[in-house]
mmCIF file of C-alpha atoms and ligand atoms in Angstrom:
data_model
loop_
_atom_site.group_PDB
_atom_site.id
_atom_site.type_symbol
_atom_site.label_atom_id
_atom_site.label_comp_id
_atom_site.label_asym_id
_atom_site.label_seq_id
_atom_site.Cartn_x
_atom_site.Cartn_y
_atom_site.Cartn_z
ATOM 1 C CA MET N 1 -16.100 22.767 -2.557
ATOM 2 C CA GLY N 2 -15.548 21.951 1.284
ATOM 3 C CA LYS N 3 -12.621 20.308 2.790
ATOM 4 C CA THR N 4 -11.853 16.711 2.065
ATOM 5 C CA ILE N 5 -11.670 13.912 4.812
ATOM 6 C CA ASN N 6 -8.432 12.116 4.290
ATOM 7 C CA ILE N 7 -7.827 9.031 6.501
ATOM 8 C CA ALA N 8 -4.127 7.250 5.775
ATOM 9 C CA ILE N 9 -3.245 3.799 6.744
ATOM 10 C CA ASP N 10 0.166 2.648 6.887
ATOM 11 C CA GLY N 11 1.919 -0.643 8.113
ATOM 12 C CA PRO N 12 4.024 -3.229 7.143
ATOM 13 C CA SER N 13 3.138 -5.876 4.615
ATOM 14 C CA GLY N 14 0.651 -8.583 5.785
ATOM 15 C CA ALA N 15 -1.183 -6.492 8.516
ATOM 16 C CA GLY N 16 -4.197 -6.682 6.100
ATOM 17 C CA LYS N 17 -4.202 -2.821 5.382
ATOM 18 C CA SER N 18 -5.548 -3.318 2.132
ATOM 19 C CA THR N 19 -8.719 -5.396 3.191
ATOM 20 C CA THR N 20 -9.081 -3.024 6.219
ATOM 21 C CA ALA N 21 -8.704 -0.040 4.236
ATOM 22 C CA ARG N 22 -11.192 -1.228 1.465
ATOM 23 C CA LYS N 23 -13.921 -2.487 3.775
ATOM 24 C CA ILE N 24 -13.691 0.780 6.001
ATOM 25 C CA ALA N 25 -13.922 3.220 2.773
ATOM 26 C CA GLU N 26 -17.062 1.117 1.736
ATOM 27 C CA GLN N 27 -18.660 1.700 5.160
ATOM 28 C CA LEU N 28 -18.003 5.416 5.118
ATOM 29 C CA GLY N 29 -18.773 5.959 1.388
ATOM 30 C CA PHE N 30 -15.246 7.102 0.870
ATOM 31 C CA LEU N 31 -13.084 6.260 -1.890
ATOM 32 C CA TYR N 32 -10.290 3.703 -1.236
ATOM 33 C CA VAL N 33 -7.055 4.729 -2.648
ATOM 34 C CA ASP N 34 -4.568 1.666 -3.055
ATOM 35 C CA THR N 35 -0.974 3.351 -3.490
ATOM 36 C CA GLY N 36 0.701 0.115 -3.563
ATOM 37 C CA ALA N 37 -1.031 -0.484 -7.083
ATOM 38 C CA LEU N 38 0.765 2.601 -8.429
ATOM 39 C CA TYR N 39 4.476 1.278 -7.331
ATOM 40 C CA ARG N 40 3.091 -2.202 -9.171
ATOM 41 C CA SER N 41 2.519 -0.194 -12.294
ATOM 42 C CA ILE N 42 5.757 0.836 -12.261
ATOM 43 C CA GLY N 43 7.332 -2.166 -11.665
ATOM 44 C CA TYR N 44 5.263 -3.692 -14.442
ATOM 45 C CA PHE N 45 6.202 -1.397 -16.845
ATOM 46 C CA VAL N 46 9.998 -1.421 -16.105
ATOM 47 C CA LEU N 47 9.356 -5.752 -16.892
ATOM 48 C CA GLN N 48 7.988 -4.973 -19.566
ATOM 49 C CA GLN N 49 10.312 -2.933 -21.222
ATOM 50 C CA GLY N 50 12.718 -5.551 -20.218
ATOM 51 C CA LYS N 51 14.570 -3.715 -17.689
ATOM 52 C CA ASN N 52 16.124 -4.575 -14.524
ATOM 53 C CA PRO N 53 13.655 -2.953 -11.652
ATOM 54 C CA SER N 54 16.152 -3.322 -9.157
ATOM 55 C CA GLU N 55 18.840 -1.182 -11.179
ATOM 56 C CA ARG N 56 18.325 2.625 -10.614
ATOM 57 C CA ASN N 57 19.927 3.500 -13.984
ATOM 58 C CA ASP N 58 17.325 1.215 -15.798
ATOM 59 C CA VAL N 59 14.163 2.528 -14.033
ATOM 60 C CA VAL N 60 14.636 5.929 -13.819
ATOM 61 C CA PRO N 61 15.204 6.945 -17.770
ATOM 62 C CA LEU N 62 12.133 5.154 -17.917
ATOM 63 C CA LEU N 63 10.157 7.968 -16.114
ATOM 64 C CA ASP N 64 10.618 10.269 -18.535
ATOM 65 C CA GLY N 65 7.229 10.816 -20.551
ATOM 66 C CA LEU N 66 5.562 7.915 -18.617
ATOM 67 C CA SER N 67 2.090 8.425 -17.448
ATOM 68 C CA VAL N 68 0.602 6.351 -14.459
ATOM 69 C CA SER N 69 -2.920 7.438 -13.406
ATOM 70 C CA PHE N 70 -5.943 5.694 -11.834
ATOM 71 C CA ASP N 71 -9.887 6.210 -11.685
ATOM 72 C CA TYR N 72 -12.819 3.908 -10.800
ATOM 73 C CA VAL N 73 -15.058 1.820 -12.564
ATOM 74 C CA GLY N 74 -17.986 0.594 -10.777
ATOM 75 C CA GLY N 75 -16.425 1.403 -7.271
ATOM 76 C CA GLU N 76 -13.344 -0.314 -7.908
ATOM 77 C CA GLN N 77 -10.116 1.327 -8.815
ATOM 78 C CA ARG N 78 -7.946 0.625 -12.105
ATOM 79 C CA VAL N 79 -4.581 1.801 -12.652
ATOM 80 C CA TYR N 80 -3.371 2.854 -16.071
ATOM 81 C CA VAL N 81 0.108 3.180 -17.781
ATOM 82 C CA ASN N 82 0.394 5.502 -20.789
ATOM 83 C CA GLY N 83 -3.193 5.064 -21.092
ATOM 84 C CA GLU N 84 -3.453 1.547 -20.832
ATOM 85 C CA ASP N 85 -5.234 -0.145 -17.774
ATOM 86 C CA VAL N 86 -2.965 -2.727 -16.464
ATOM 87 C CA SER N 87 -5.046 -3.372 -13.187
ATOM 88 C CA ASP N 88 -5.167 -7.166 -14.249
ATOM 89 C CA TYR N 89 -1.513 -7.801 -14.639
ATOM 90 C CA ILE N 90 0.035 -5.861 -11.075
ATOM 91 C CA ARG N 91 -0.695 -8.809 -8.655
ATOM 92 C CA THR N 92 1.371 -11.721 -10.136
ATOM 93 C CA GLN N 93 4.827 -12.251 -8.044
ATOM 94 C CA PRO N 94 7.377 -11.032 -10.425
ATOM 95 C CA VAL N 95 5.502 -7.690 -10.497
ATOM 96 C CA SER N 96 5.173 -7.650 -6.650
ATOM 97 C CA MET N 97 9.094 -8.312 -6.624
ATOM 98 C CA ALA N 98 9.739 -5.399 -9.069
ATOM 99 C CA ALA N 99 7.528 -2.773 -7.364
ATOM 100 C CA SER N 100 9.354 -3.776 -4.152
ATOM 101 C CA ASP N 101 12.788 -3.010 -6.071
ATOM 102 C CA VAL N 102 11.692 0.033 -7.859
ATOM 103 C CA SER N 103 9.922 1.670 -4.416
ATOM 104 C CA PRO N 104 13.070 2.727 -2.685
ATOM 105 C CA PHE N 105 14.302 4.829 -5.659
ATOM 106 C CA PRO N 106 13.500 8.690 -4.526
ATOM 107 C CA GLU N 107 12.875 9.740 -8.292
ATOM 108 C CA VAL N 108 10.247 6.901 -8.214
ATOM 109 C CA ARG N 109 8.681 8.185 -5.182
ATOM 110 C CA SER N 110 8.515 12.047 -6.334
ATOM 111 C CA PHE N 111 7.365 10.557 -9.556
ATOM 112 C CA LEU N 112 4.177 9.291 -7.884
ATOM 113 C CA PHE N 113 3.670 12.076 -5.406
ATOM 114 C CA GLN N 114 1.453 14.238 -7.119
ATOM 115 C CA THR N 115 -0.716 11.541 -8.362
ATOM 116 C CA GLN N 116 -1.289 10.535 -4.812
ATOM 117 C CA ARG N 117 -1.784 14.073 -3.291
ATOM 118 C CA ALA N 118 -4.459 15.388 -6.304
ATOM 119 C CA ILE N 119 -7.032 12.540 -5.155
ATOM 120 C CA ALA N 120 -7.015 13.633 -1.592
ATOM 121 C CA GLU N 121 -7.790 17.440 -2.575
ATOM 122 C CA LYS N 122 -10.931 16.248 -4.485
ATOM 123 C CA GLU N 123 -12.252 13.260 -2.891
ATOM 124 C CA ASN N 124 -13.022 11.931 0.780
ATOM 125 C CA ILE N 125 -10.656 9.014 0.953
ATOM 126 C CA VAL N 126 -9.111 6.139 2.814
ATOM 127 C CA MET N 127 -5.560 5.670 1.536
ATOM 128 C CA ASP N 128 -3.315 2.924 2.368
ATOM 129 C CA GLY N 129 0.685 2.743 1.697
ATOM 130 C CA ARG N 130 3.691 2.769 3.693
ATOM 131 C CA ASP N 131 4.587 6.736 3.641
ATOM 132 C CA VAL N 132 0.930 7.887 3.416
ATOM 133 C CA GLY N 133 0.796 9.836 6.976
ATOM 134 C CA THR N 134 4.487 10.610 7.164
ATOM 135 C CA VAL N 135 5.147 11.978 3.555
ATOM 136 C CA ILE N 136 1.983 12.300 1.310
ATOM 137 C CA LEU N 137 -0.850 13.388 3.535
ATOM 138 C CA PRO N 138 0.997 14.910 6.666
ATOM 139 C CA ASP N 139 -2.090 16.606 7.331
ATOM 140 C CA ALA N 140 -4.622 13.452 6.975
ATOM 141 C CA ASP N 141 -7.390 13.946 9.492
ATOM 142 C CA LEU N 142 -6.767 10.778 11.105
ATOM 143 C CA LYS N 143 -3.595 8.136 10.694
ATOM 144 C CA ILE N 144 -3.578 4.629 11.483
ATOM 145 C CA PHE N 145 -0.511 2.538 11.592
ATOM 146 C CA LEU N 146 -1.975 -1.052 11.549
ATOM 147 C CA THR N 147 0.604 -3.718 12.227
ATOM 148 C CA ALA N 148 0.740 -7.066 13.788
ATOM 149 C CA SER N 149 3.431 -9.479 15.176
ATOM 150 C CA ALA N 150 5.860 -10.929 12.234
ATOM 151 C CA GLU N 151 4.784 -14.071 13.790
ATOM 152 C CA VAL N 152 1.230 -13.224 13.206
ATOM 153 C CA ARG N 153 1.600 -12.222 9.954
ATOM 154 C CA ALA N 154 3.841 -15.454 8.823
ATOM 155 C CA LYS N 155 0.980 -17.582 10.106
ATOM 156 C CA ARG N 156 -1.747 -15.721 8.173
ATOM 157 C CA ARG N 157 0.539 -15.890 4.835
ATOM 158 C CA PHE N 158 1.272 -19.728 5.834
ATOM 159 C CA LEU N 159 -2.088 -20.236 5.981
ATOM 160 C CA GLU N 160 -3.378 -18.303 3.147
ATOM 161 C CA LEU N 161 -0.640 -20.319 0.962
ATOM 162 C CA SER N 162 -1.609 -23.731 2.601
ATOM 163 C CA GLN N 163 -5.584 -23.239 1.399
ATOM 164 C CA LYS N 164 -4.627 -22.596 -2.061
ATOM 165 C CA GLY N 165 -2.663 -25.769 -1.976
ATOM 166 C CA ILE N 166 0.747 -23.978 -2.494
ATOM 167 C CA PRO N 167 3.561 -25.612 -0.573
ATOM 168 C CA CYS N 168 5.256 -23.493 1.962
ATOM 169 C CA ASP N 169 7.296 -23.722 5.004
ATOM 170 C CA TYR N 170 6.354 -21.443 7.940
ATOM 171 C CA GLU N 171 9.972 -20.905 8.927
ATOM 172 C CA THR N 172 10.852 -19.348 5.616
ATOM 173 C CA ILE N 173 7.834 -17.213 5.416
ATOM 174 C CA LEU N 174 8.741 -15.582 8.694
ATOM 175 C CA ALA N 175 12.315 -15.099 7.682
ATOM 176 C CA ASP N 176 10.903 -13.395 4.487
ATOM 177 C CA VAL N 177 8.467 -11.315 6.876
ATOM 178 C CA ASN N 178 11.427 -10.156 8.882
ATOM 179 C CA GLN N 179 13.796 -9.623 6.116
ATOM 180 C CA ARG N 180 11.061 -7.316 4.052
ATOM 181 C CA ASP N 181 10.242 -5.242 7.504
ATOM 182 C CA TYR N 182 13.916 -4.534 7.829
ATOM 183 C CA ASN N 183 14.103 -3.632 4.067
ATOM 184 C CA ASP N 184 11.024 -0.965 4.320
ATOM 185 C CA SER N 185 12.077 0.477 7.604
ATOM 186 C CA HIS N 186 15.818 0.924 6.706
ATOM 187 C CA ARG N 187 15.587 2.299 2.947
ATOM 188 C CA ALA N 188 16.658 6.062 2.704
ATOM 189 C CA ALA N 189 13.699 7.361 0.820
ATOM 190 C CA SER N 190 10.586 7.426 3.037
ATOM 191 C CA PRO N 191 11.145 4.526 5.072
ATOM 192 C CA LEU N 192 7.922 2.737 6.795
ATOM 193 C CA ARG N 193 7.506 4.339 10.272
ATOM 194 C CA LYS N 194 4.786 5.489 12.269
ATOM 195 C CA ALA N 195 3.858 8.995 12.077
ATOM 196 C CA ASP N 196 4.068 10.733 15.591
ATOM 197 C CA ASP N 197 0.553 11.627 15.405
ATOM 198 C CA ALA N 198 -0.812 8.196 14.130
ATOM 199 C CA VAL N 199 -2.813 6.032 16.170
ATOM 200 C CA LEU N 200 -1.182 2.520 16.364
ATOM 201 C CA PHE N 201 -3.243 -0.351 15.990
ATOM 202 C CA ASP N 202 -2.093 -3.830 16.522
ATOM 203 C CA ASN N 203 -4.486 -6.483 15.202
ATOM 204 C CA SER N 204 -2.369 -9.481 16.197
ATOM 205 C CA ALA N 205 -5.129 -10.719 18.352
ATOM 206 C CA TYR N 206 -7.936 -9.820 15.952
ATOM 207 C CA ASP N 207 -9.376 -11.293 12.807
ATOM 208 C CA GLU N 208 -10.307 -8.894 10.137
ATOM 209 C CA GLU N 209 -13.975 -8.205 10.883
ATOM 210 C CA THR N 210 -13.027 -7.103 14.296
ATOM 211 C CA THR N 211 -10.299 -5.113 12.767
ATOM 212 C CA VAL N 212 -12.600 -3.399 10.522
ATOM 213 C CA ALA N 213 -15.184 -2.606 13.415
ATOM 214 C CA LEU N 214 -12.999 -1.368 15.548
ATOM 215 C CA ILE N 215 -11.229 0.978 13.351
ATOM 216 C CA THR N 216 -14.727 2.293 11.785
ATOM 217 C CA ASN N 217 -15.544 2.903 15.367
ATOM 218 C CA LEU N 218 -12.397 4.777 16.231
ATOM 219 C CA ILE N 219 -12.672 7.142 12.930
ATOM 220 C CA LYS N 220 -16.452 7.836 13.652
ATOM 221 C CA GLU N 221 -15.270 8.740 17.302
ATOM 222 C CA LYS N 222 -12.542 10.872 16.225
ATOM 223 C CA LEU N 223 -13.935 12.717 13.160
ATOM 224 C CA THR N 224 -17.457 12.671 14.562
ATOM 225 C CA ILE N 225 -18.869 11.438 11.265
HETATM 226 O O1 LIG M 1 1.021 -2.779 -0.490
HETATM 227 P P1 LIG M 1 1.621 -3.360 -1.967
HETATM 228 O O2 LIG M 1 1.858 -4.846 -1.624
HETATM 229 O O3 LIG M 1 0.690 -3.351 -3.119
HETATM 230 O O4 LIG M 1 2.937 -2.734 -2.285
HETATM 231 C C1 LIG M 1 3.778 -2.665 -3.166
HETATM 232 C C2 LIG M 1 5.028 -2.434 -3.335
HETATM 233 O O5 LIG M 1 5.059 -1.037 -3.233
HETATM 234 C C3 LIG M 1 5.444 -2.801 -1.721
HETATM 235 O O6 LIG M 1 6.784 -3.346 -1.765
HETATM 236 C C4 LIG M 1 5.992 -1.633 -1.134
HETATM 237 C C5 LIG M 1 5.624 -0.404 -2.144
HETATM 238 N N1 LIG M 1 4.893 0.592 -1.490
HETATM 239 C C6 LIG M 1 5.859 1.586 -1.197
HETATM 240 O O7 LIG M 1 7.216 1.708 -1.348
HETATM 241 N N2 LIG M 1 5.226 2.870 -0.893
HETATM 242 C C7 LIG M 1 3.558 3.016 -0.619
HETATM 243 N N3 LIG M 1 3.074 4.109 -0.461
HETATM 244 C C8 LIG M 1 3.270 1.831 -0.893
HETATM 245 C C9 LIG M 1 3.623 0.670 -1.558
#
């Protein structure tokens, strides 16, 4: 089998990475790999076991004998914990928090390392996450660091929640975005940072459609595909 094409998309929360990566993969006919779903699965499992996701001594022993895997059903990524499909349970707020709590532990990151690497060797992929270009796929064919200003990301989140009728406050959301950026970029294990050879793409001034179109063009141009 010939070498596969791997595209890495990293960046902070709220920059639109997953929607952008999914649409780009669709356009190129590649698989979209959502690495956040793997961290969410572990967060979900820790909660299910009645343990504390921010307590390393609670989390690390649970990794022993644990199996986290994923596959594709009708083109959609599904995630499994010990063989059980947990995809429908990992998008809740408590699981988001739990995923964020477990993700700084080096044992959790190395536990998921091979699962992420293996798919890149087998398939053409667009993989999104925080450390794809820096740690998981340092030899990716193209790396994109997708970001937007904290104010724009907070405004998008504010509009999204408001449209759903969820009461929220812009200043609180902005403080939360800034706090998460700080946590993500200051953790000891695989902090969020742009790989030296990644293309910086700030989509503060663009909507989703324009972001997807510009990045797809960039990929086609750089990879001549
Ligand atoms: O992208 P997401 O919101 O689904 O990610 C869930 C959590 O997992 C988030 O707090 C960051 C973390 N994560 C990570 O540390 N490394 C990745 N490659 C992907 C996600």
